[in-house]
PDB file of C-alpha atoms in Angstrom:
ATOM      1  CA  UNK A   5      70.126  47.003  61.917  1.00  0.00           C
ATOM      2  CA  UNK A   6      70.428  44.791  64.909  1.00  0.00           C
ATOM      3  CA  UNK A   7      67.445  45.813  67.186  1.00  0.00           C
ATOM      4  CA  UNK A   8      67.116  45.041  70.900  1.00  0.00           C
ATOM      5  CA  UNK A   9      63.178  44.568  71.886  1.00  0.00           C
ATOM      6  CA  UNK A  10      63.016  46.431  75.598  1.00  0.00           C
ATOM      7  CA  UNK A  11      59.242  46.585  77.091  1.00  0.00           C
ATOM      8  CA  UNK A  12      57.411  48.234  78.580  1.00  0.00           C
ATOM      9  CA  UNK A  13      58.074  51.509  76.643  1.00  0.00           C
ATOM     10  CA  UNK A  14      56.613  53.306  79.672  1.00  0.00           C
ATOM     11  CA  UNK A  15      55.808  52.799  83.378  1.00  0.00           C
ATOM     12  CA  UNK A  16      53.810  54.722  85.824  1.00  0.00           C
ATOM     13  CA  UNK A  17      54.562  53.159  89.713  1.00  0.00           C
ATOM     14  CA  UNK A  18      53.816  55.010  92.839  1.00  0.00           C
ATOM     15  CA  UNK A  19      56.940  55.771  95.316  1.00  0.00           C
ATOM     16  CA  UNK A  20      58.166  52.763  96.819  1.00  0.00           C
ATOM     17  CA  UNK A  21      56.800  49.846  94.375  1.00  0.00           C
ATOM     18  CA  UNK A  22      59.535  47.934  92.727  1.00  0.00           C
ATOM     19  CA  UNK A  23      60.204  47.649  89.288  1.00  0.00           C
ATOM     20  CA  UNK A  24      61.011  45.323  86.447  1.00  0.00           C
ATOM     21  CA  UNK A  25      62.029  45.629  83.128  1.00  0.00           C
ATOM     22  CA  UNK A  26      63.480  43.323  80.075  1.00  0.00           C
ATOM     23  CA  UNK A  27      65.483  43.096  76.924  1.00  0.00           C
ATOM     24  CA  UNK A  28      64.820  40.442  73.870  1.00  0.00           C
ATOM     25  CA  UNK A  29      66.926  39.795  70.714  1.00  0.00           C
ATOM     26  CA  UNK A  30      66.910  37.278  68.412  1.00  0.00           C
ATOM     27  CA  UNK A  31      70.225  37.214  68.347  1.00  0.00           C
ATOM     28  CA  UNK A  32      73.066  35.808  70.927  1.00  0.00           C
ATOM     29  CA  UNK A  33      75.268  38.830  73.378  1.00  0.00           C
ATOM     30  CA  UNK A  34      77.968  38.517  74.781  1.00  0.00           C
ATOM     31  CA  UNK A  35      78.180  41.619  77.429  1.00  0.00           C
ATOM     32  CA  UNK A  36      74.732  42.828  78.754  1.00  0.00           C
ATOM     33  CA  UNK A  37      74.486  46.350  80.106  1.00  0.00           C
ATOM     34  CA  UNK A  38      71.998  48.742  81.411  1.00  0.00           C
ATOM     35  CA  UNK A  39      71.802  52.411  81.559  1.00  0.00           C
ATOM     36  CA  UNK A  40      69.938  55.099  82.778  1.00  0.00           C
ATOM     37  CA  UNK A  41      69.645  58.831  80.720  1.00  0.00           C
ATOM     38  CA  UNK A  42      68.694  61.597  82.427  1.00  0.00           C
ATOM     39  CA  UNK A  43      67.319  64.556  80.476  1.00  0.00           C
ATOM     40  CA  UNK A  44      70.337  66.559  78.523  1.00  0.00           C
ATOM     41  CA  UNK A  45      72.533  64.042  79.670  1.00  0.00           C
ATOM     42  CA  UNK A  46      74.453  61.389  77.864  1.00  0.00           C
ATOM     43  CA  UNK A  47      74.022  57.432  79.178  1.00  0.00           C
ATOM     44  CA  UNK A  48      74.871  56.392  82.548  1.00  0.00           C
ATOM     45  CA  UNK A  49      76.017  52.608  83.252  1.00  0.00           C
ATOM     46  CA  UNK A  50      74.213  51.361  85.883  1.00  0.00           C
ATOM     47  CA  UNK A  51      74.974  47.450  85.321  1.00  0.00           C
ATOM     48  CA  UNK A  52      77.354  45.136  83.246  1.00  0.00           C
ATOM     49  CA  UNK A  53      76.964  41.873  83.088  1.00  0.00           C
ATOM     50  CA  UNK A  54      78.892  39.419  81.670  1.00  0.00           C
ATOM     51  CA  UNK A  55      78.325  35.634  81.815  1.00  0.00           C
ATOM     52  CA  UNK A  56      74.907  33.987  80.832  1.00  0.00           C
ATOM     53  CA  UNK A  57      72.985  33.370  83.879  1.00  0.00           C
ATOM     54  CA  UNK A  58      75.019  36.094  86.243  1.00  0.00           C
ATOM     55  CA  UNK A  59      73.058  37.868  88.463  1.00  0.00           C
ATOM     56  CA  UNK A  60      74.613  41.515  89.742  1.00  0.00           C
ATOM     57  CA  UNK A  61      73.087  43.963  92.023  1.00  0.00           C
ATOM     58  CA  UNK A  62      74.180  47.611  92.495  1.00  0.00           C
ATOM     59  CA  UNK A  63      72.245  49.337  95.547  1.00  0.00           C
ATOM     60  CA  UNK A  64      68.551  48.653  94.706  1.00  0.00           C
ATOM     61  CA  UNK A  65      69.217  47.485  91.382  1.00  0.00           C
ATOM     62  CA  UNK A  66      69.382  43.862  90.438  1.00  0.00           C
ATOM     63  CA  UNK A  67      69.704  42.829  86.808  1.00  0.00           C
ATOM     64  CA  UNK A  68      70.437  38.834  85.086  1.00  0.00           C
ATOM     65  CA  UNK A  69      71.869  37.679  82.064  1.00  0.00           C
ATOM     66  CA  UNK A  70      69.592  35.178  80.177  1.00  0.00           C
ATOM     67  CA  UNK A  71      70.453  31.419  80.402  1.00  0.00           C
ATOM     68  CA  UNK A  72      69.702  31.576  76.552  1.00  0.00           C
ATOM     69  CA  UNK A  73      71.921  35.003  76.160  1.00  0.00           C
ATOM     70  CA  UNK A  74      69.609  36.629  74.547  1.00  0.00           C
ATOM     71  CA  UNK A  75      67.566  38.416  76.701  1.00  0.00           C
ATOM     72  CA  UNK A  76      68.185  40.221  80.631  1.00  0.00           C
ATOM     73  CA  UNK A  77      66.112  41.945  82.436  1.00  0.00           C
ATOM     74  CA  UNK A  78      66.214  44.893  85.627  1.00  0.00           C
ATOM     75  CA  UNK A  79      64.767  45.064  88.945  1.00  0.00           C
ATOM     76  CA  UNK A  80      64.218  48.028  90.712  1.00  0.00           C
ATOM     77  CA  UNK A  81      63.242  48.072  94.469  1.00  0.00           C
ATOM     78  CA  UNK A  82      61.650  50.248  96.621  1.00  0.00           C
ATOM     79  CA  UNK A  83      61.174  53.106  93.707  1.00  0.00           C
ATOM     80  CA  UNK A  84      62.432  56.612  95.025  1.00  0.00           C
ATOM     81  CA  UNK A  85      61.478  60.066  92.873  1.00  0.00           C
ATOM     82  CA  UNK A  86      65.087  60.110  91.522  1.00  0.00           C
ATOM     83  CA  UNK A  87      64.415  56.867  89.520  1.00  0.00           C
ATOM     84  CA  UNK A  88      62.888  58.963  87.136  1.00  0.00           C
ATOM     85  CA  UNK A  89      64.525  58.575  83.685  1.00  0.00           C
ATOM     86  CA  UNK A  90      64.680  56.430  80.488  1.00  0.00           C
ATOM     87  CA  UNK A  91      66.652  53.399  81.369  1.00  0.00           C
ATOM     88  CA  UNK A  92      68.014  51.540  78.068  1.00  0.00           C
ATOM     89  CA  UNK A  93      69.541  47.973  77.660  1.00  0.00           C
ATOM     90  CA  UNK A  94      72.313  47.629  75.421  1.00  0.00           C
ATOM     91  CA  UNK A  95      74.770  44.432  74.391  1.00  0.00           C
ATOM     92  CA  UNK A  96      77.890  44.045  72.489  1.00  0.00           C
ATOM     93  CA  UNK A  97      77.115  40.713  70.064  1.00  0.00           C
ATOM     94  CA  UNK A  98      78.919  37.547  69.952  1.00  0.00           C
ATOM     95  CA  UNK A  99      81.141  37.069  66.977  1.00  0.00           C
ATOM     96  CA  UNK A 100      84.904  38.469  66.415  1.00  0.00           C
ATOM     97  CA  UNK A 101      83.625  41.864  64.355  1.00  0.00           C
ATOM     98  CA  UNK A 102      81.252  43.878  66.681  1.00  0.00           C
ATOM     99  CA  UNK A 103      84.141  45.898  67.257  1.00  0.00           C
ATOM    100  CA  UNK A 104      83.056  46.766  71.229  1.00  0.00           C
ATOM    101  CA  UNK A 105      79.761  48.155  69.409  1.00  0.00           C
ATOM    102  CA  UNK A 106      76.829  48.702  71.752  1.00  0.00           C
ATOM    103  CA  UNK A 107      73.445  48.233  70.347  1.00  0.00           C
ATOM    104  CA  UNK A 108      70.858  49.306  72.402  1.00  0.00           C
ATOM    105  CA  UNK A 109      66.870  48.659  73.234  1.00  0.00           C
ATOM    106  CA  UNK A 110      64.103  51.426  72.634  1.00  0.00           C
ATOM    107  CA  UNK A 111      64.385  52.588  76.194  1.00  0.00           C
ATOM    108  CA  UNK A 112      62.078  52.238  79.056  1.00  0.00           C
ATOM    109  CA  UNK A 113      60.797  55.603  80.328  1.00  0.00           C
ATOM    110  CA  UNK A 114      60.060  55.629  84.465  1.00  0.00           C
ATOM    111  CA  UNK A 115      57.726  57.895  85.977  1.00  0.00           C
ATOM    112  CA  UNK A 116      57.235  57.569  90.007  1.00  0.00           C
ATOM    113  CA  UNK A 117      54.647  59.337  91.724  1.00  0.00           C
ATOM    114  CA  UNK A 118      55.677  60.770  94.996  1.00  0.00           C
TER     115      UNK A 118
ATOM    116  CA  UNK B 263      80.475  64.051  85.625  1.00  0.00           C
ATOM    117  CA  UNK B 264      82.348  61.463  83.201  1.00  0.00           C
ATOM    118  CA  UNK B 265      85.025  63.493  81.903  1.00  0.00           C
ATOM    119  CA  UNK B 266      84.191  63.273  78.317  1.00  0.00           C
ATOM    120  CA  UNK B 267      82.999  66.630  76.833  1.00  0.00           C
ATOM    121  CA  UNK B 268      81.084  67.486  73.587  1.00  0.00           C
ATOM    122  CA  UNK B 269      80.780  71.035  71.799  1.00  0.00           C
ATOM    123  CA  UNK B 270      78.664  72.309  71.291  1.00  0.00           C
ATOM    124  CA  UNK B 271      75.981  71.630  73.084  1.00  0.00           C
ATOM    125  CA  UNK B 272      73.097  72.592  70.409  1.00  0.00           C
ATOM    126  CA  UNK B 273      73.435  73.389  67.300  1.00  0.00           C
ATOM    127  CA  UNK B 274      70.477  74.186  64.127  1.00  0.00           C
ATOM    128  CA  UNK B 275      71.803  73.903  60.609  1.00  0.00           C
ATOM    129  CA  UNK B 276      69.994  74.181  57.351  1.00  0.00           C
ATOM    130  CA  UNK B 277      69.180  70.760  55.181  1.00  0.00           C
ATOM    131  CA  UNK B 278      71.988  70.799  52.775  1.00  0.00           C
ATOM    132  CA  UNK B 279      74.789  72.068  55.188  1.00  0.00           C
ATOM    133  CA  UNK B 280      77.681  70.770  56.686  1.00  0.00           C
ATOM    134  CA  UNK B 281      78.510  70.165  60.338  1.00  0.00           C
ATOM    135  CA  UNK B 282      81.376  69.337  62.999  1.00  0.00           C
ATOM    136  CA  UNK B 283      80.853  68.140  66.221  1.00  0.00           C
ATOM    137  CA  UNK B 284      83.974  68.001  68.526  1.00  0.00           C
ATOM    138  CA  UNK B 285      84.643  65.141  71.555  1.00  0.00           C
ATOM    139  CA  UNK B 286      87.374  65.642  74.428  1.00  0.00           C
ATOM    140  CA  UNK B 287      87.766  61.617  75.941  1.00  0.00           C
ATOM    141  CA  UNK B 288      88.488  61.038  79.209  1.00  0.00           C
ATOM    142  CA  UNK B 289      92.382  61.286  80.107  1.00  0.00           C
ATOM    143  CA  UNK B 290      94.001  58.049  79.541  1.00  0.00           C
ATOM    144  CA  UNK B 291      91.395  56.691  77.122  1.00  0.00           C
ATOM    145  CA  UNK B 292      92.146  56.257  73.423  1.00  0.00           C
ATOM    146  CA  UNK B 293      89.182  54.772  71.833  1.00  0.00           C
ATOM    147  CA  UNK B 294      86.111  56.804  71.230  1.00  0.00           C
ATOM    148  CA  UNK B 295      82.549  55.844  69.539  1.00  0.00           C
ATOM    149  CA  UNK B 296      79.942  58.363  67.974  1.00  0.00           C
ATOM    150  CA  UNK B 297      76.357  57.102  68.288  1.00  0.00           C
ATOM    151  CA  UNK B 298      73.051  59.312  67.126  1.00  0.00           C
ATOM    152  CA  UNK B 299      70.142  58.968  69.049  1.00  0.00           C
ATOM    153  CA  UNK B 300      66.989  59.948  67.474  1.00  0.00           C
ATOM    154  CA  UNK B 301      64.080  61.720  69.704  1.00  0.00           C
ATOM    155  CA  UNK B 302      62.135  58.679  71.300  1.00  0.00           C
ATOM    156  CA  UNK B 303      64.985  56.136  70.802  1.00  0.00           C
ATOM    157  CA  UNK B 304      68.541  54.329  71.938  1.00  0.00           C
ATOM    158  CA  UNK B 305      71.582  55.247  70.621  1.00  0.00           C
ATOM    159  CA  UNK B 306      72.258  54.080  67.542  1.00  0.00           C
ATOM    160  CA  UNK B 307      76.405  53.261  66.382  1.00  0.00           C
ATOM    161  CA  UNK B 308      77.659  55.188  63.999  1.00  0.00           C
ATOM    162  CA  UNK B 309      81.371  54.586  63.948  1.00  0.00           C
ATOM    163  CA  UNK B 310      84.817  53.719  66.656  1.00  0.00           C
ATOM    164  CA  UNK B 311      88.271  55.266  66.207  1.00  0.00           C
ATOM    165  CA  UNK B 312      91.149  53.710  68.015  1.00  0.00           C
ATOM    166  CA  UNK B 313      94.623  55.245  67.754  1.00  0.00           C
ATOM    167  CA  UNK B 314      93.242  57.968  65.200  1.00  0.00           C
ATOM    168  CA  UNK B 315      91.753  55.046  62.485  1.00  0.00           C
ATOM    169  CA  UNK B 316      88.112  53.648  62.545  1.00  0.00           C
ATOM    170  CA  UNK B 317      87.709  50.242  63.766  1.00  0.00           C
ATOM    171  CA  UNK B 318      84.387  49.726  63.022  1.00  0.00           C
ATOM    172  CA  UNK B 319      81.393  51.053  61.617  1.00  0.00           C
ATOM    173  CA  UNK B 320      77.702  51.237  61.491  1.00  0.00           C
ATOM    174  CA  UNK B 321      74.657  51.454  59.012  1.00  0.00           C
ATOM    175  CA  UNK B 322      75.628  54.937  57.854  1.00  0.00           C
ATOM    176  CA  UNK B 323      75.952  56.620  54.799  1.00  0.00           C
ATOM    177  CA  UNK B 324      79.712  57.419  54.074  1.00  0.00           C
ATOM    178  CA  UNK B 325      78.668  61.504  54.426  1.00  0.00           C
ATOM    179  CA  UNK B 326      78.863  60.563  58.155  1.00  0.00           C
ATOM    180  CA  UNK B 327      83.053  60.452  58.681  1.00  0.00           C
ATOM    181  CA  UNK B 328      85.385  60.925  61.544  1.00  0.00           C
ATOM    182  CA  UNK B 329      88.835  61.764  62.736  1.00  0.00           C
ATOM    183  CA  UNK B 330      90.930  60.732  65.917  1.00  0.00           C
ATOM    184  CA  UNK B 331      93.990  63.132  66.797  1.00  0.00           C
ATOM    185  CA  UNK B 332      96.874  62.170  68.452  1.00  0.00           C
ATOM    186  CA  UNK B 333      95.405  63.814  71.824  1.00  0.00           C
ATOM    187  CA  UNK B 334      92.556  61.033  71.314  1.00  0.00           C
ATOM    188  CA  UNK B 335      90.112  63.573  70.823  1.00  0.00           C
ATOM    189  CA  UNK B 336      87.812  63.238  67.819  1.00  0.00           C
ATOM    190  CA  UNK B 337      85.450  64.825  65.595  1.00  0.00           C
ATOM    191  CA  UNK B 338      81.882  63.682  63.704  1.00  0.00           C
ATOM    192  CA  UNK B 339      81.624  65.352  60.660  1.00  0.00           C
ATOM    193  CA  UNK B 340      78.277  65.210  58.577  1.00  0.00           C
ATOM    194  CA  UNK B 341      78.000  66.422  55.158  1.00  0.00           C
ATOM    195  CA  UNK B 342      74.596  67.288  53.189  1.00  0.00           C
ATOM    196  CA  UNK B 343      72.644  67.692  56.020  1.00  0.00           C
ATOM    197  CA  UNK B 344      69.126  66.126  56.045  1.00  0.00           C
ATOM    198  CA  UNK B 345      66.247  66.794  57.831  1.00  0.00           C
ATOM    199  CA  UNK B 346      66.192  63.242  59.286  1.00  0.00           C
ATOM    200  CA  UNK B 347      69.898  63.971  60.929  1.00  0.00           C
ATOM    201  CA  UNK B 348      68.352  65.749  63.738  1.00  0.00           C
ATOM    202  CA  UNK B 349      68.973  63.960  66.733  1.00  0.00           C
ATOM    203  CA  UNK B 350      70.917  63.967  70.111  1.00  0.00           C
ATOM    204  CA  UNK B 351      75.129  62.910  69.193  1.00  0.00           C
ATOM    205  CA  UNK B 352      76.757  60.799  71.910  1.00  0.00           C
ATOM    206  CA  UNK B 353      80.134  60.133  72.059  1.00  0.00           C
ATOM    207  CA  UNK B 354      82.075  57.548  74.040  1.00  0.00           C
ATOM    208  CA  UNK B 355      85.467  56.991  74.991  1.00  0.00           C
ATOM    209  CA  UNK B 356      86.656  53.987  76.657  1.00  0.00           C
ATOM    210  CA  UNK B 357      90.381  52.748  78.188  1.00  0.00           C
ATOM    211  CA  UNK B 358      91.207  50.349  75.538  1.00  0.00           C
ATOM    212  CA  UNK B 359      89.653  48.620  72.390  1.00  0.00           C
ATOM    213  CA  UNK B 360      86.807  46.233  73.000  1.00  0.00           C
ATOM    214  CA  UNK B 361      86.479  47.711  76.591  1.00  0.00           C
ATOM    215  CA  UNK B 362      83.262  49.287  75.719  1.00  0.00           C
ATOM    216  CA  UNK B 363      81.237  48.115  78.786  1.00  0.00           C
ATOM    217  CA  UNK B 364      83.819  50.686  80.583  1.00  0.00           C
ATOM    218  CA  UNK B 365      82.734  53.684  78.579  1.00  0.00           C
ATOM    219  CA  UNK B 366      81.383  56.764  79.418  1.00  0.00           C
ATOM    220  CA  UNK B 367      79.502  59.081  78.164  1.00  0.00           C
ATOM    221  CA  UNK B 368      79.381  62.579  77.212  1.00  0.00           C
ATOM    222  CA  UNK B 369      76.446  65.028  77.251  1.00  0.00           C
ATOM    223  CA  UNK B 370      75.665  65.181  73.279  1.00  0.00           C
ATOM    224  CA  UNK B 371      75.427  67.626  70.759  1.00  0.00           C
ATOM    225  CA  UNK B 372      71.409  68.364  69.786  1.00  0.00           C
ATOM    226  CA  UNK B 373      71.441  69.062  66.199  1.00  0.00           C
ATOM    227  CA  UNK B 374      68.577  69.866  64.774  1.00  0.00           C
ATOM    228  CA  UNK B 375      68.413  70.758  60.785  1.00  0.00           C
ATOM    229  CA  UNK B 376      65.447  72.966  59.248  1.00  0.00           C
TER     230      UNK B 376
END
């Protein structure tokens, strides 16, 4: 099926450094969204974007929808120990029968050292 | 805490078996989506109910099935159980049809099957 390509699989920052991470497809999105999982916990939205080219923040997190609208990518500043998770990018396609579907990326898995 | 609550929690099943896994939406939200996510990797769509019929589905086998009830809760039933079914179960209810960005999450059902 549809994949999103997210990279890097894994990152190793020290307390305080900031952050980036990105989403590829081949194909065109129309919504853009990022989420963070937690251990034993289900997705949590973090930010939805919506227009190509839109740039949103939420607290330290920035995140931009691709001129192109098919890729985004997430900035985190000033990394804090409770950034620690796997953060995912997910889109709903273009085209009148995704149904609200989300596909998401492989996940991104954050590791800061105090 | 988003509201939306799965049961059970864990569950271990042997490869040939059949298994129900129960969602409670959040109040006020009549659409819900079932995604599996394998270990290592984003959710993947498996189907959407809306008003107790699917509206949409994924690349699954038609052993994976649903139900909505009139309380918008649903269930994911799996028959045949294989050893590739273990995974994490998310489901997700959201406000209205194609309002996915605005879903949540609950905690998932860990199925594993020996």
């Amino acid at each position: 099926g549809q994949q999103l390509n997210q990279s890097p699989q894994s990152m190793f920052i020290q307390e305080g450094e900031d952050v980036s991470m990105n989403c590829t497809s081949s194909s065109i999105f129309n919504t853009w969204l990022w989420y963070k999982q937690d251990p034993g916990e289900g997705p949590v939205l973090l930010i939805a974007l919506y227009k190509a080219g839109e740039l949103t923040s939420n607290g330290r997190l920035t995140a931009q929808f691709g001129i192109t609208r098919k890729d985004s990518f997430l900035n985190i500043s000033a990394s804090i120990p409770s950034d620690v998770g796997i953060y995912f990018c997910a889109g709903i396609l273009a085209g009148g029968t995704s149904y609200g579907k989300l596909t998401f990326g492989q996940g991104t898995i954050l590791t800061v050292h105090p | 805490e988003t509201g939306v609550t799965q049961s059970p929690t864990h569950l271990i099943k042997t490869r040939g078996q059949q298994v129900t896994l129960r969602c409670s939406s959040q109040s006020g939200h009549n659409t819900v989506s079932w995604y599996q996510q394998a270990l290592g990797q984003g959710p993947q769509f498996i189907f959407q109910y809306y008003r107790e019929e699917e509206n949409g589905r994924g690349n699954f086998p038609p052993r994976f099935s649903g139900l909505q009830f009139p309380n918008y809760s649903s269930e994911l039933n799996v028959n045949a159980l294989e050893l590739d079914d273990s995974a994490l179960y998310l489901c997700a209810s959201s406000a209205a049809l194609g309002r996915s960005t605005e879903a949540f999450f609950g905690q998932g059902t860990r199925l594993t099957v020996v």
